[in-house]
Amino acid sequence: MAHTDHRTMRRALHREIAGTIGVLTDDHDFRAMRRYRSFTFDDHTTYLRQLEAVLQDRAAQGDHTTLALFDPEDYAAYCADTGLDPEAPASRTRFAAELAATGTTIPYDGRPLAVLLPALVDEAVRQATWEYATTLLTRLGPCPTCGEDIGRAAFTRASDLLVRILDTAPPGDRHLVCTVAGPPDTLVSVLHGDQDPHGATRLDEAEALEFTSVLALGLATRSPGGLVIRVSATGTADRVYGWRLRGGALEPLTASEVFDAYCTDVESGELISPEPGVDYREPPALGEESISPGHRH
């Protein structure tokens, strides 16, 4: 009986895959979908287990599958806008096809869903952060003094700063975090850079675009925040240093300030033990900016 039920569930999932499948990544969204009688799954764990089996079957047959975040509220709105019946599995298939064109997706590459789903959520957060930062930069408009587009100028300046931060960093893999305080929201962007055997730093283009946009927003709006880089290389202690965002500029943090930041619990504010094998230091000089102070808006 259990075997028959599993086959039935897998057939149901196969019907809803058209190259892209929308995944309910958490139990809250799963429960929201149970309002539809045609959604026949009883619990989230079983749903994910059967989904993984279907994905493995498709991969074994040479079929490519893309995973997308399935948001029940967005699905309901989509059905209302298009006049589709939300109860029909075909409607979920059409919504998944729409997600393939407009939503956040990652390819299924054979890794377990326990690994892929957090990556999918992270990609969605990255996309939303980039879109939000870009929207705010666009709304800044032209400089009242010189007429230059403030957001575009800030993005150019942020790009220049990022290049010089990477160029002055010691050899190794780089992990950068940029934080810009609201209102209304605090934005956090993370950028990973792996160093190849020739010494060049490989960056994910989408990550770099988001990171630069968030930094640009902090510069353009003169919002408080910070930028910290951690460099890891075989045979040496990890090196950590950074800058604070203040008044539309990057100001170097002292070694003790970086140490305090890393040894303080973000939520409670309590001190935590320092991480062994980490060298907290002052950042290298970035040199003079190519953009004149009058164009820093």
PDB file of C-alpha atoms in Angstrom:
ATOM      1  CA  MET A   1       0.000   0.000   0.000  1.00  0.00           C
ATOM      2  CA  ALA A   2       2.800   2.376   0.934  1.00  0.00           C
ATOM      3  CA  HIS A   3       4.569   1.534  -2.333  1.00  0.00           C
ATOM      4  CA  THR A   4       1.410   2.352  -4.307  1.00  0.00           C
ATOM      5  CA  ASP A   5       0.970   5.622  -2.419  1.00  0.00           C
ATOM      6  CA  HIS A   6       4.547   6.633  -3.201  1.00  0.00           C
ATOM      7  CA  ARG A   7       4.047   5.906  -6.891  1.00  0.00           C
ATOM      8  CA  THR A   8       0.849   7.943  -6.871  1.00  0.00           C
ATOM      9  CA  MET A   9       2.603  10.889  -5.234  1.00  0.00           C
ATOM     10  CA  ARG A  10       5.437  10.742  -7.717  1.00  0.00           C
ATOM     11  CA  ARG A  11       3.019  10.713 -10.636  1.00  0.00           C
ATOM     12  CA  ALA A  12       1.362  13.792  -9.151  1.00  0.00           C
ATOM     13  CA  LEU A  13       4.722  15.544  -8.978  1.00  0.00           C
ATOM     14  CA  HIS A  14       5.620  14.513 -12.523  1.00  0.00           C
ATOM     15  CA  ARG A  15       2.432  16.169 -13.773  1.00  0.00           C
ATOM     16  CA  GLU A  16       3.500  19.459 -12.197  1.00  0.00           C
ATOM     17  CA  ILE A  17       7.003  19.530 -13.711  1.00  0.00           C
ATOM     18  CA  ALA A  18       7.567  21.278 -17.015  1.00  0.00           C
ATOM     19  CA  GLY A  19      11.335  21.615 -16.843  1.00  0.00           C
ATOM     20  CA  THR A  20      10.887  23.787 -13.763  1.00  0.00           C
ATOM     21  CA  ILE A  21       9.325  22.775 -10.473  1.00  0.00           C
ATOM     22  CA  GLY A  22       8.260  25.234  -7.817  1.00  0.00           C
ATOM     23  CA  VAL A  23       9.413  23.976  -4.426  1.00  0.00           C
ATOM     24  CA  LEU A  24       7.744  24.627  -1.096  1.00  0.00           C
ATOM     25  CA  THR A  25      10.899  25.068   0.949  1.00  0.00           C
ATOM     26  CA  ASP A  26       9.386  25.382   4.421  1.00  0.00           C
ATOM     27  CA  ASP A  27       6.543  23.921   6.434  1.00  0.00           C
ATOM     28  CA  HIS A  28       4.650  27.236   6.598  1.00  0.00           C
ATOM     29  CA  ASP A  29       4.292  27.434   2.807  1.00  0.00           C
ATOM     30  CA  PHE A  30       3.503  23.726   2.654  1.00  0.00           C
ATOM     31  CA  ARG A  31       0.588  24.140   5.079  1.00  0.00           C
ATOM     32  CA  ALA A  32      -0.698  27.081   3.037  1.00  0.00           C
ATOM     33  CA  MET A  33      -0.914  24.864  -0.066  1.00  0.00           C
ATOM     34  CA  ARG A  34      -2.946  22.232   1.764  1.00  0.00           C
ATOM     35  CA  ARG A  35      -5.990  24.460   1.380  1.00  0.00           C
ATOM     36  CA  TYR A  36      -6.239  23.078  -2.177  1.00  0.00           C
ATOM     37  CA  ARG A  37      -7.882  19.657  -2.432  1.00  0.00           C
ATOM     38  CA  SER A  38      -5.770  18.775  -5.471  1.00  0.00           C
ATOM     39  CA  PHE A  39      -2.588  19.175  -3.435  1.00  0.00           C
ATOM     40  CA  THR A  40      -2.489  15.649  -2.063  1.00  0.00           C
ATOM     41  CA  PHE A  41       0.534  15.642   0.220  1.00  0.00           C
ATOM     42  CA  ASP A  42       0.069  15.184   3.951  1.00  0.00           C
ATOM     43  CA  ASP A  43       3.364  16.357   5.399  1.00  0.00           C
ATOM     44  CA  HIS A  44       6.324  18.430   4.269  1.00  0.00           C
ATOM     45  CA  THR A  45       8.968  15.787   4.971  1.00  0.00           C
ATOM     46  CA  THR A  46       7.252  13.202   2.767  1.00  0.00           C
ATOM     47  CA  TYR A  47       6.716  15.820   0.060  1.00  0.00           C
ATOM     48  CA  LEU A  48      10.442  16.640  -0.057  1.00  0.00           C
ATOM     49  CA  ARG A  49      11.422  12.970   0.002  1.00  0.00           C
ATOM     50  CA  GLN A  50       9.171  12.170  -2.949  1.00  0.00           C
ATOM     51  CA  LEU A  51      10.270  15.303  -4.778  1.00  0.00           C
ATOM     52  CA  GLU A  52      13.896  14.241  -4.440  1.00  0.00           C
ATOM     53  CA  ALA A  53      13.059  10.804  -5.841  1.00  0.00           C
ATOM     54  CA  VAL A  54      11.354  12.412  -8.848  1.00  0.00           C
ATOM     55  CA  LEU A  55      14.327  14.700  -9.453  1.00  0.00           C
ATOM     56  CA  GLN A  56      16.697  11.739  -9.324  1.00  0.00           C
ATOM     57  CA  ASP A  57      14.504   9.824 -11.789  1.00  0.00           C
ATOM     58  CA  ARG A  58      14.493  12.761 -14.195  1.00  0.00           C
ATOM     59  CA  ALA A  59      18.258  13.176 -13.919  1.00  0.00           C
ATOM     60  CA  ALA A  60      18.749   9.452 -14.601  1.00  0.00           C
ATOM     61  CA  GLN A  61      16.654   9.850 -17.771  1.00  0.00           C
ATOM     62  CA  GLY A  62      18.767  12.809 -18.882  1.00  0.00           C
ATOM     63  CA  ASP A  63      16.070  15.411 -18.152  1.00  0.00           C
ATOM     64  CA  HIS A  64      17.195  18.839 -16.928  1.00  0.00           C
ATOM     65  CA  THR A  65      15.166  20.302 -14.059  1.00  0.00           C
ATOM     66  CA  THR A  66      15.248  23.779 -12.579  1.00  0.00           C
ATOM     67  CA  LEU A  67      14.142  24.453  -9.010  1.00  0.00           C
ATOM     68  CA  ALA A  68      12.212  27.617  -8.188  1.00  0.00           C
ATOM     69  CA  LEU A  69      10.776  29.040  -4.980  1.00  0.00           C
ATOM     70  CA  PHE A  70       7.017  28.434  -4.866  1.00  0.00           C
ATOM     71  CA  ASP A  71       5.236  31.116  -2.838  1.00  0.00           C
ATOM     72  CA  PRO A  72       1.568  30.231  -2.140  1.00  0.00           C
ATOM     73  CA  GLU A  73       0.544  33.903  -1.870  1.00  0.00           C
ATOM     74  CA  ASP A  74       2.139  34.723  -5.211  1.00  0.00           C
ATOM     75  CA  TYR A  75       0.455  31.650  -6.689  1.00  0.00           C
ATOM     76  CA  ALA A  76      -2.973  32.746  -5.472  1.00  0.00           C
ATOM     77  CA  ALA A  77      -2.419  36.235  -6.887  1.00  0.00           C
ATOM     78  CA  TYR A  78      -1.221  34.777 -10.197  1.00  0.00           C
ATOM     79  CA  CYS A  79      -4.353  32.642 -10.515  1.00  0.00           C
ATOM     80  CA  ALA A  80      -6.566  35.595  -9.662  1.00  0.00           C
ATOM     81  CA  ASP A  81      -4.854  37.793 -12.269  1.00  0.00           C
ATOM     82  CA  THR A  82      -4.921  35.168 -15.032  1.00  0.00           C
ATOM     83  CA  GLY A  83      -8.325  33.650 -14.267  1.00  0.00           C
ATOM     84  CA  LEU A  84      -6.824  30.195 -13.680  1.00  0.00           C
ATOM     85  CA  ASP A  85      -8.323  27.680 -11.285  1.00  0.00           C
ATOM     86  CA  PRO A  86      -5.872  27.403  -8.351  1.00  0.00           C
ATOM     87  CA  GLU A  87      -7.166  23.888  -7.687  1.00  0.00           C
ATOM     88  CA  ALA A  88      -5.932  22.598 -11.047  1.00  0.00           C
ATOM     89  CA  PRO A  89      -2.479  20.987 -11.150  1.00  0.00           C
ATOM     90  CA  ALA A  90      -2.089  22.512 -14.630  1.00  0.00           C
ATOM     91  CA  SER A  91      -2.295  25.955 -13.018  1.00  0.00           C
ATOM     92  CA  ARG A  92       0.627  25.113 -10.760  1.00  0.00           C
ATOM     93  CA  THR A  93       2.544  23.913 -13.806  1.00  0.00           C
ATOM     94  CA  ARG A  94       1.904  27.218 -15.599  1.00  0.00           C
ATOM     95  CA  PHE A  95       2.927  29.155 -12.504  1.00  0.00           C
ATOM     96  CA  ALA A  96       6.152  27.151 -12.313  1.00  0.00           C
ATOM     97  CA  ALA A  97       6.839  27.989 -15.967  1.00  0.00           C
ATOM     98  CA  GLU A  98       6.313  31.672 -15.108  1.00  0.00           C
ATOM     99  CA  LEU A  99       8.782  31.335 -12.232  1.00  0.00           C
ATOM    100  CA  ALA A 100      11.349  29.964 -14.673  1.00  0.00           C
ATOM    101  CA  ALA A 101      11.205  33.274 -16.559  1.00  0.00           C
ATOM    102  CA  THR A 102      10.781  35.773 -13.743  1.00  0.00           C
ATOM    103  CA  GLY A 103      11.575  34.125 -10.409  1.00  0.00           C
ATOM    104  CA  THR A 104      14.608  32.870  -8.544  1.00  0.00           C
ATOM    105  CA  THR A 105      15.836  29.511  -9.832  1.00  0.00           C
ATOM    106  CA  ILE A 106      18.768  27.141  -9.524  1.00  0.00           C
ATOM    107  CA  PRO A 107      19.469  23.990 -11.549  1.00  0.00           C
ATOM    108  CA  TYR A 108      19.079  20.561 -10.002  1.00  0.00           C
ATOM    109  CA  ASP A 109      22.584  19.106 -10.142  1.00  0.00           C
ATOM    110  CA  GLY A 110      22.172  15.892  -8.170  1.00  0.00           C
ATOM    111  CA  ARG A 111      23.059  17.307  -4.789  1.00  0.00           C
ATOM    112  CA  PRO A 112      20.638  16.530  -1.920  1.00  0.00           C
ATOM    113  CA  LEU A 113      17.725  18.905  -1.429  1.00  0.00           C
ATOM    114  CA  ALA A 114      19.061  19.533   2.074  1.00  0.00           C
ATOM    115  CA  VAL A 115      21.930  21.323   0.331  1.00  0.00           C
ATOM    116  CA  LEU A 116      20.106  22.803  -2.654  1.00  0.00           C
ATOM    117  CA  LEU A 117      17.126  24.345  -0.864  1.00  0.00           C
ATOM    118  CA  PRO A 118      19.182  26.642   1.425  1.00  0.00           C
ATOM    119  CA  ALA A 119      21.110  27.680  -1.691  1.00  0.00           C
ATOM    120  CA  LEU A 120      17.811  28.467  -3.432  1.00  0.00           C
ATOM    121  CA  VAL A 121      16.604  30.553  -0.471  1.00  0.00           C
ATOM    122  CA  ASP A 122      19.941  32.391  -0.330  1.00  0.00           C
ATOM    123  CA  GLU A 123      19.682  33.162  -4.029  1.00  0.00           C
ATOM    124  CA  ALA A 124      16.171  34.535  -3.535  1.00  0.00           C
ATOM    125  CA  VAL A 125      17.369  36.771  -0.703  1.00  0.00           C
ATOM    126  CA  ARG A 126      20.276  37.957  -2.841  1.00  0.00           C
ATOM    127  CA  GLN A 127      17.959  38.770  -5.732  1.00  0.00           C
ATOM    128  CA  ALA A 128      15.522  40.631  -3.484  1.00  0.00           C
ATOM    129  CA  THR A 129      18.352  42.600  -1.856  1.00  0.00           C
ATOM    130  CA  TRP A 130      19.747  43.604  -5.241  1.00  0.00           C
ATOM    131  CA  GLU A 131      16.335  44.664  -6.544  1.00  0.00           C
ATOM    132  CA  TYR A 132      15.623  46.690  -3.389  1.00  0.00           C
ATOM    133  CA  ALA A 133      19.008  48.437  -3.403  1.00  0.00           C
ATOM    134  CA  THR A 134      18.736  49.170  -7.117  1.00  0.00           C
ATOM    135  CA  THR A 135      15.255  50.638  -6.704  1.00  0.00           C
ATOM    136  CA  LEU A 136      16.421  52.962  -3.928  1.00  0.00           C
ATOM    137  CA  LEU A 137      19.471  54.039  -5.954  1.00  0.00           C
ATOM    138  CA  THR A 138      17.247  54.850  -8.933  1.00  0.00           C
ATOM    139  CA  ARG A 139      14.927  56.954  -6.799  1.00  0.00           C
ATOM    140  CA  LEU A 140      17.777  59.237  -5.680  1.00  0.00           C
ATOM    141  CA  GLY A 141      17.635  61.047  -9.009  1.00  0.00           C
ATOM    142  CA  PRO A 142      20.088  63.719 -10.206  1.00  0.00           C
ATOM    143  CA  CYS A 143      22.449  65.780  -8.075  1.00  0.00           C
ATOM    144  CA  PRO A 144      20.905  69.252  -7.570  1.00  0.00           C
ATOM    145  CA  THR A 145      24.345  70.839  -7.968  1.00  0.00           C
ATOM    146  CA  CYS A 146      25.891  69.098 -10.975  1.00  0.00           C
ATOM    147  CA  GLY A 147      22.962  67.174 -12.453  1.00  0.00           C
ATOM    148  CA  GLU A 148      24.799  63.834 -12.357  1.00  0.00           C
ATOM    149  CA  ASP A 149      22.709  60.763 -11.540  1.00  0.00           C
ATOM    150  CA  ILE A 150      23.475  60.107  -7.858  1.00  0.00           C
ATOM    151  CA  GLY A 151      22.776  56.390  -7.928  1.00  0.00           C
ATOM    152  CA  ARG A 152      24.862  55.760 -11.036  1.00  0.00           C
ATOM    153  CA  ALA A 153      27.772  57.800  -9.677  1.00  0.00           C
ATOM    154  CA  ALA A 154      27.616  55.925  -6.367  1.00  0.00           C
ATOM    155  CA  PHE A 155      27.624  52.576  -8.158  1.00  0.00           C
ATOM    156  CA  THR A 156      30.706  53.595 -10.153  1.00  0.00           C
ATOM    157  CA  ARG A 157      32.417  54.703  -6.960  1.00  0.00           C
ATOM    158  CA  ALA A 158      31.476  51.490  -5.138  1.00  0.00           C
ATOM    159  CA  SER A 159      32.821  49.418  -8.030  1.00  0.00           C
ATOM    160  CA  ASP A 160      36.119  51.301  -7.863  1.00  0.00           C
ATOM    161  CA  LEU A 161      36.355  50.767  -4.105  1.00  0.00           C
ATOM    162  CA  LEU A 162      35.613  47.047  -4.403  1.00  0.00           C
ATOM    163  CA  VAL A 163      38.343  46.598  -7.015  1.00  0.00           C
ATOM    164  CA  ARG A 164      40.881  48.368  -4.794  1.00  0.00           C
ATOM    165  CA  ILE A 165      39.825  46.366  -1.723  1.00  0.00           C
ATOM    166  CA  LEU A 166      40.402  43.137  -3.633  1.00  0.00           C
ATOM    167  CA  ASP A 167      43.649  44.378  -5.212  1.00  0.00           C
ATOM    168  CA  THR A 168      45.138  45.367  -1.838  1.00  0.00           C
ATOM    169  CA  ALA A 169      44.049  42.199  -0.026  1.00  0.00           C
ATOM    170  CA  PRO A 170      46.723  39.615   0.797  1.00  0.00           C
ATOM    171  CA  PRO A 171      46.774  36.361  -1.206  1.00  0.00           C
ATOM    172  CA  GLY A 172      44.015  33.875  -0.429  1.00  0.00           C
ATOM    173  CA  ASP A 173      40.278  33.295  -0.715  1.00  0.00           C
ATOM    174  CA  ARG A 174      38.201  36.352   0.190  1.00  0.00           C
ATOM    175  CA  HIS A 175      34.920  36.600   2.084  1.00  0.00           C
ATOM    176  CA  LEU A 176      33.398  40.091   2.238  1.00  0.00           C
ATOM    177  CA  VAL A 177      30.357  41.298   4.147  1.00  0.00           C
ATOM    178  CA  CYS A 178      28.784  44.726   3.633  1.00  0.00           C
ATOM    179  CA  THR A 179      26.079  46.031   5.974  1.00  0.00           C
ATOM    180  CA  VAL A 180      24.035  49.188   5.419  1.00  0.00           C
ATOM    181  CA  ALA A 181      21.628  50.268   8.145  1.00  0.00           C
ATOM    182  CA  GLY A 182      18.076  51.410   7.320  1.00  0.00           C
ATOM    183  CA  PRO A 183      15.518  52.820   7.670  1.00  0.00           C
ATOM    184  CA  PRO A 184      13.450  50.949   6.877  1.00  0.00           C
ATOM    185  CA  ASP A 185      15.584  47.816   6.604  1.00  0.00           C
ATOM    186  CA  THR A 186      19.179  46.854   7.235  1.00  0.00           C
ATOM    187  CA  LEU A 187      20.719  45.350   4.112  1.00  0.00           C
ATOM    188  CA  VAL A 188      23.435  42.707   4.320  1.00  0.00           C
ATOM    189  CA  SER A 189      25.363  41.491   1.288  1.00  0.00           C
ATOM    190  CA  VAL A 190      27.993  38.763   1.119  1.00  0.00           C
ATOM    191  CA  LEU A 191      30.610  38.280  -1.582  1.00  0.00           C
ATOM    192  CA  HIS A 192      32.910  35.260  -1.955  1.00  0.00           C
ATOM    193  CA  GLY A 193      36.073  35.392  -4.005  1.00  0.00           C
ATOM    194  CA  ASP A 194      38.184  32.266  -4.575  1.00  0.00           C
ATOM    195  CA  GLN A 195      41.765  32.743  -5.712  1.00  0.00           C
ATOM    196  CA  ASP A 196      42.892  30.601  -8.640  1.00  0.00           C
ATOM    197  CA  PRO A 197      46.426  29.130  -8.995  1.00  0.00           C
ATOM    198  CA  HIS A 198      47.487  32.210 -10.978  1.00  0.00           C
ATOM    199  CA  GLY A 199      46.491  34.616  -8.206  1.00  0.00           C
ATOM    200  CA  ALA A 200      43.340  35.956  -9.877  1.00  0.00           C
ATOM    201  CA  THR A 201      40.156  36.267  -7.792  1.00  0.00           C
ATOM    202  CA  ARG A 202      37.070  34.518  -9.171  1.00  0.00           C
ATOM    203  CA  LEU A 203      33.819  36.297  -8.312  1.00  0.00           C
ATOM    204  CA  ASP A 204      30.228  35.303  -8.924  1.00  0.00           C
ATOM    205  CA  GLU A 205      28.892  38.048 -11.193  1.00  0.00           C
ATOM    206  CA  ALA A 206      25.456  38.180  -9.560  1.00  0.00           C
ATOM    207  CA  GLU A 207      26.964  38.285  -6.049  1.00  0.00           C
ATOM    208  CA  ALA A 208      29.341  41.068  -7.079  1.00  0.00           C
ATOM    209  CA  LEU A 209      26.506  43.089  -8.614  1.00  0.00           C
ATOM    210  CA  GLU A 210      24.401  42.819  -5.454  1.00  0.00           C
ATOM    211  CA  PHE A 211      27.359  43.622  -3.196  1.00  0.00           C
ATOM    212  CA  THR A 212      28.315  46.688  -5.228  1.00  0.00           C
ATOM    213  CA  SER A 213      24.713  47.922  -5.238  1.00  0.00           C
ATOM    214  CA  VAL A 214      24.416  47.658  -1.458  1.00  0.00           C
ATOM    215  CA  LEU A 215      27.745  49.428  -0.941  1.00  0.00           C
ATOM    216  CA  ALA A 216      26.693  52.105  -3.430  1.00  0.00           C
ATOM    217  CA  LEU A 217      23.458  52.664  -1.531  1.00  0.00           C
ATOM    218  CA  GLY A 218      25.382  53.167   1.713  1.00  0.00           C
ATOM    219  CA  LEU A 219      27.720  55.656   0.037  1.00  0.00           C
ATOM    220  CA  ALA A 220      24.980  57.573  -1.757  1.00  0.00           C
ATOM    221  CA  THR A 221      22.644  57.894   1.224  1.00  0.00           C
ATOM    222  CA  ARG A 222      25.444  58.411   3.776  1.00  0.00           C
ATOM    223  CA  SER A 223      23.924  55.587   5.818  1.00  0.00           C
ATOM    224  CA  PRO A 224      25.851  53.988   8.688  1.00  0.00           C
ATOM    225  CA  GLY A 225      27.227  50.527   8.103  1.00  0.00           C
ATOM    226  CA  GLY A 226      30.421  48.628   7.573  1.00  0.00           C
ATOM    227  CA  LEU A 227      32.470  46.415   5.299  1.00  0.00           C
ATOM    228  CA  VAL A 228      34.597  43.549   6.588  1.00  0.00           C
ATOM    229  CA  ILE A 229      36.864  41.199   4.632  1.00  0.00           C
ATOM    230  CA  ARG A 230      38.277  37.870   5.751  1.00  0.00           C
ATOM    231  CA  VAL A 231      41.166  36.341   3.800  1.00  0.00           C
ATOM    232  CA  SER A 232      41.963  32.634   4.144  1.00  0.00           C
ATOM    233  CA  ALA A 233      45.117  30.996   2.798  1.00  0.00           C
ATOM    234  CA  THR A 234      46.723  27.628   3.470  1.00  0.00           C
ATOM    235  CA  GLY A 235      49.458  27.761   6.083  1.00  0.00           C
ATOM    236  CA  THR A 236      48.607  31.169   7.522  1.00  0.00           C
ATOM    237  CA  ALA A 237      46.118  32.548  10.017  1.00  0.00           C
ATOM    238  CA  ASP A 238      42.946  34.035   8.574  1.00  0.00           C
ATOM    239  CA  ARG A 239      43.256  37.801   8.306  1.00  0.00           C
ATOM    240  CA  VAL A 240      40.268  39.996   9.151  1.00  0.00           C
ATOM    241  CA  TYR A 241      39.975  43.758   8.734  1.00  0.00           C
ATOM    242  CA  GLY A 242      37.432  46.307   7.639  1.00  0.00           C
ATOM    243  CA  TRP A 243      35.973  49.758   7.386  1.00  0.00           C
ATOM    244  CA  ARG A 244      32.967  51.611   8.764  1.00  0.00           C
ATOM    245  CA  LEU A 245      30.573  53.471   6.503  1.00  0.00           C
ATOM    246  CA  ARG A 246      30.229  57.018   7.751  1.00  0.00           C
ATOM    247  CA  GLY A 247      29.208  60.176   5.940  1.00  0.00           C
ATOM    248  CA  GLY A 248      29.358  58.518   2.544  1.00  0.00           C
ATOM    249  CA  ALA A 249      32.911  57.237   2.946  1.00  0.00           C
ATOM    250  CA  LEU A 250      34.835  54.184   4.127  1.00  0.00           C
ATOM    251  CA  GLU A 251      36.842  54.787   7.327  1.00  0.00           C
ATOM    252  CA  PRO A 252      39.398  52.160   8.436  1.00  0.00           C
ATOM    253  CA  LEU A 253      38.612  50.191  11.581  1.00  0.00           C
ATOM    254  CA  THR A 254      41.380  49.632  14.081  1.00  0.00           C
ATOM    255  CA  ALA A 255      42.459  46.082  14.864  1.00  0.00           C
ATOM    256  CA  SER A 256      40.774  46.292  18.272  1.00  0.00           C
ATOM    257  CA  GLU A 257      37.516  47.504  16.704  1.00  0.00           C
ATOM    258  CA  VAL A 258      37.494  44.551  14.307  1.00  0.00           C
ATOM    259  CA  PHE A 259      38.285  42.200  17.200  1.00  0.00           C
ATOM    260  CA  ASP A 260      35.405  43.664  19.257  1.00  0.00           C
ATOM    261  CA  ALA A 261      33.004  43.283  16.327  1.00  0.00           C
ATOM    262  CA  TYR A 262      33.891  39.625  15.812  1.00  0.00           C
ATOM    263  CA  CYS A 263      33.813  38.824  19.526  1.00  0.00           C
ATOM    264  CA  THR A 264      30.398  40.322  20.250  1.00  0.00           C
ATOM    265  CA  ASP A 265      27.154  38.410  19.828  1.00  0.00           C
ATOM    266  CA  VAL A 266      25.047  40.362  17.332  1.00  0.00           C
ATOM    267  CA  GLU A 267      21.707  39.578  18.991  1.00  0.00           C
ATOM    268  CA  SER A 268      22.573  39.720  22.712  1.00  0.00           C
ATOM    269  CA  GLY A 269      25.516  42.097  22.642  1.00  0.00           C
ATOM    270  CA  GLU A 270      27.424  39.771  24.968  1.00  0.00           C
ATOM    271  CA  LEU A 271      31.099  38.983  24.518  1.00  0.00           C
ATOM    272  CA  ILE A 272      31.997  35.644  22.949  1.00  0.00           C
ATOM    273  CA  SER A 273      35.322  33.829  22.844  1.00  0.00           C
ATOM    274  CA  PRO A 274      37.681  34.932  20.067  1.00  0.00           C
ATOM    275  CA  GLU A 275      38.094  32.490  17.217  1.00  0.00           C
ATOM    276  CA  PRO A 276      41.500  30.767  17.307  1.00  0.00           C
ATOM    277  CA  GLY A 277      43.855  31.184  14.379  1.00  0.00           C
ATOM    278  CA  VAL A 278      42.519  34.591  13.302  1.00  0.00           C
ATOM    279  CA  ASP A 279      44.637  37.707  12.875  1.00  0.00           C
ATOM    280  CA  TYR A 280      42.632  40.912  13.415  1.00  0.00           C
ATOM    281  CA  ARG A 281      44.403  43.851  11.841  1.00  0.00           C
ATOM    282  CA  GLU A 282      44.026  47.323  10.353  1.00  0.00           C
ATOM    283  CA  PRO A 283      43.185  47.440   6.643  1.00  0.00           C
ATOM    284  CA  PRO A 284      45.725  48.361   3.983  1.00  0.00           C
ATOM    285  CA  ALA A 285      45.562  51.848   2.502  1.00  0.00           C
ATOM    286  CA  LEU A 286      43.219  52.034  -0.468  1.00  0.00           C
ATOM    287  CA  GLY A 287      44.825  55.148  -1.915  1.00  0.00           C
ATOM    288  CA  GLU A 288      43.092  58.248  -3.158  1.00  0.00           C
ATOM    289  CA  GLU A 289      39.727  57.823  -4.791  1.00  0.00           C
ATOM    290  CA  SER A 290      39.552  58.647  -8.480  1.00  0.00           C
ATOM    291  CA  ILE A 291      36.247  60.449  -7.874  1.00  0.00           C
ATOM    292  CA  SER A 292      36.593  63.975  -6.582  1.00  0.00           C
ATOM    293  CA  PRO A 293      34.943  64.910  -3.269  1.00  0.00           C
ATOM    294  CA  GLY A 294      32.535  67.207  -5.095  1.00  0.00           C
ATOM    295  CA  HIS A 295      31.029  64.207  -6.889  1.00  0.00           C
ATOM    296  CA  ARG A 296      30.517  62.011  -3.838  1.00  0.00           C
ATOM    297  CA  HIS A 297      27.017  63.437  -3.256  1.00  0.00           C
TER     298      HIS A 297
END
